[in-house]
Amino acid sequence: MVRVPDKAVKHIMRRHRDWIELLNLKTEEEVRTFIASILAQPDEIHRDRVRVDVRYFIRKLDSKFLCVVVVGEEVVTAYLISLDKYVKYKVGRWA
């Protein structure tokens, strides 16, 4: 079971407000709940080509993608990526 720790939620709210504002989320609990919904029903899951303990849970949001990064069994961050970056990661970073 993947955990969404307080440290990750606080980091996301500090550094990645773009998608939080896009979805009109207001509280840490709303962010945690949305991330949990992606973990439960992602559009895609990818593994890192180098680090076997890293997975990327992807949810399409309009013309962008929300990428939730999980290391081991813990979320570490979540950020928006463009279609160009998605294609680049699919070719180079994700297995």
mmCIF file of C-alpha atoms in Angstrom:
data_model
loop_
_atom_site.group_PDB
_atom_site.id
_atom_site.type_symbol
_atom_site.label_atom_id
_atom_site.label_comp_id
_atom_site.label_asym_id
_atom_site.label_seq_id
_atom_site.Cartn_x
_atom_site.Cartn_y
_atom_site.Cartn_z
ATOM 1 C CA MET A 1 0.000 0.000 0.000
ATOM 2 C CA VAL A 2 1.482 3.337 -1.075
ATOM 3 C CA ARG A 3 1.523 6.027 1.621
ATOM 4 C CA VAL A 4 1.063 9.765 1.060
ATOM 5 C CA PRO A 5 3.128 11.248 3.911
ATOM 6 C CA ASP A 6 2.652 14.730 5.340
ATOM 7 C CA LYS A 7 6.154 15.683 4.184
ATOM 8 C CA ALA A 8 5.243 14.968 0.547
ATOM 9 C CA VAL A 9 1.935 16.847 0.747
ATOM 10 C CA LYS A 10 3.645 19.888 2.271
ATOM 11 C CA HIS A 11 6.349 19.777 -0.433
ATOM 12 C CA ILE A 12 3.735 19.537 -3.194
ATOM 13 C CA MET A 13 1.703 22.420 -1.762
ATOM 14 C CA ARG A 14 4.859 24.560 -1.570
ATOM 15 C CA ARG A 15 6.520 23.701 -4.875
ATOM 16 C CA HIS A 16 3.785 22.515 -7.261
ATOM 17 C CA ARG A 17 0.839 24.832 -6.721
ATOM 18 C CA ASP A 18 0.086 24.989 -10.453
ATOM 19 C CA TRP A 19 -1.917 21.761 -10.554
ATOM 20 C CA ILE A 20 -3.428 22.349 -7.117
ATOM 21 C CA GLU A 21 -4.814 25.674 -8.302
ATOM 22 C CA LEU A 22 -5.876 24.166 -11.644
ATOM 23 C CA LEU A 23 -8.028 21.658 -9.737
ATOM 24 C CA ASN A 24 -9.168 24.254 -7.210
ATOM 25 C CA LEU A 25 -7.905 22.221 -4.263
ATOM 26 C CA LYS A 26 -7.589 24.206 -1.046
ATOM 27 C CA THR A 27 -6.381 21.996 1.789
ATOM 28 C CA GLU A 28 -3.687 19.426 2.409
ATOM 29 C CA GLU A 29 -6.410 16.823 2.885
ATOM 30 C CA GLU A 30 -7.918 17.616 -0.546
ATOM 31 C CA VAL A 31 -4.459 17.237 -2.126
ATOM 32 C CA ARG A 32 -3.873 13.944 -0.276
ATOM 33 C CA THR A 33 -7.292 12.624 -1.355
ATOM 34 C CA PHE A 34 -6.697 13.549 -4.997
ATOM 35 C CA ILE A 35 -3.281 11.884 -4.992
ATOM 36 C CA ALA A 36 -4.817 8.778 -3.394
ATOM 37 C CA SER A 37 -7.399 8.678 -6.209
ATOM 38 C CA ILE A 38 -4.584 8.686 -8.790
ATOM 39 C CA LEU A 39 -2.773 5.907 -6.952
ATOM 40 C CA ALA A 40 -5.998 3.876 -6.885
ATOM 41 C CA GLN A 41 -6.931 4.521 -10.530
ATOM 42 C CA PRO A 42 -4.064 5.916 -12.599
ATOM 43 C CA ASP A 43 -4.328 6.287 -16.344
ATOM 44 C CA GLU A 44 -0.829 4.763 -16.597
ATOM 45 C CA ILE A 45 1.951 3.453 -14.379
ATOM 46 C CA HIS A 46 5.593 3.467 -15.440
ATOM 47 C CA ARG A 47 8.779 2.208 -13.803
ATOM 48 C CA ASP A 48 12.043 4.115 -13.826
ATOM 49 C CA ARG A 49 14.669 2.686 -16.206
ATOM 50 C CA VAL A 50 17.465 3.135 -13.657
ATOM 51 C CA ARG A 51 15.928 2.994 -10.192
ATOM 52 C CA VAL A 52 13.811 -0.123 -9.737
ATOM 53 C CA ASP A 53 12.148 1.312 -6.612
ATOM 54 C CA VAL A 54 10.675 4.334 -8.468
ATOM 55 C CA ARG A 55 7.255 4.341 -10.144
ATOM 56 C CA TYR A 56 5.355 7.108 -11.933
ATOM 57 C CA PHE A 57 1.552 7.185 -11.639
ATOM 58 C CA ILE A 58 0.089 9.278 -14.463
ATOM 59 C CA ARG A 59 -3.284 11.011 -14.755
ATOM 60 C CA LYS A 60 -4.223 13.012 -17.864
ATOM 61 C CA LEU A 61 -5.537 16.494 -17.029
ATOM 62 C CA ASP A 62 -6.740 18.301 -20.126
ATOM 63 C CA SER A 63 -3.615 18.979 -22.221
ATOM 64 C CA LYS A 64 -1.176 18.089 -19.426
ATOM 65 C CA PHE A 65 -0.339 15.074 -17.301
ATOM 66 C CA LEU A 66 -0.068 14.869 -13.527
ATOM 67 C CA CYS A 67 2.867 12.685 -12.547
ATOM 68 C CA VAL A 68 2.858 11.245 -9.006
ATOM 69 C CA VAL A 69 6.318 9.928 -8.125
ATOM 70 C CA VAL A 70 6.499 6.979 -5.738
ATOM 71 C CA VAL A 71 9.761 5.741 -4.239
ATOM 72 C CA GLY A 72 9.394 2.377 -2.554
ATOM 73 C CA GLU A 73 5.935 2.603 -1.027
ATOM 74 C CA GLU A 74 5.853 6.372 -0.454
ATOM 75 C CA VAL A 75 4.799 9.343 -2.572
ATOM 76 C CA VAL A 76 7.623 11.875 -2.775
ATOM 77 C CA THR A 77 6.166 14.483 -5.161
ATOM 78 C CA ALA A 78 3.550 15.201 -7.820
ATOM 79 C CA TYR A 79 3.914 17.642 -10.688
ATOM 80 C CA LEU A 80 2.454 18.600 -14.048
ATOM 81 C CA ILE A 81 4.207 17.683 -17.272
ATOM 82 C CA SER A 82 3.483 18.777 -20.814
ATOM 83 C CA LEU A 83 2.873 16.421 -23.724
ATOM 84 C CA ASP A 84 6.436 17.082 -24.942
ATOM 85 C CA LYS A 85 7.893 16.122 -21.562
ATOM 86 C CA TYR A 86 5.568 13.083 -21.389
ATOM 87 C CA VAL A 87 6.904 11.833 -24.732
ATOM 88 C CA LYS A 88 10.499 12.512 -23.663
ATOM 89 C CA TYR A 89 10.017 10.585 -20.384
ATOM 90 C CA LYS A 90 8.231 7.729 -22.146
ATOM 91 C CA VAL A 91 11.191 7.316 -24.503
ATOM 92 C CA GLY A 92 14.046 7.990 -22.097
ATOM 93 C CA ARG A 93 13.127 7.673 -18.451
ATOM 94 C CA TRP A 94 10.265 5.228 -18.087
ATOM 95 C CA ALA A 95 10.494 1.494 -18.627
#
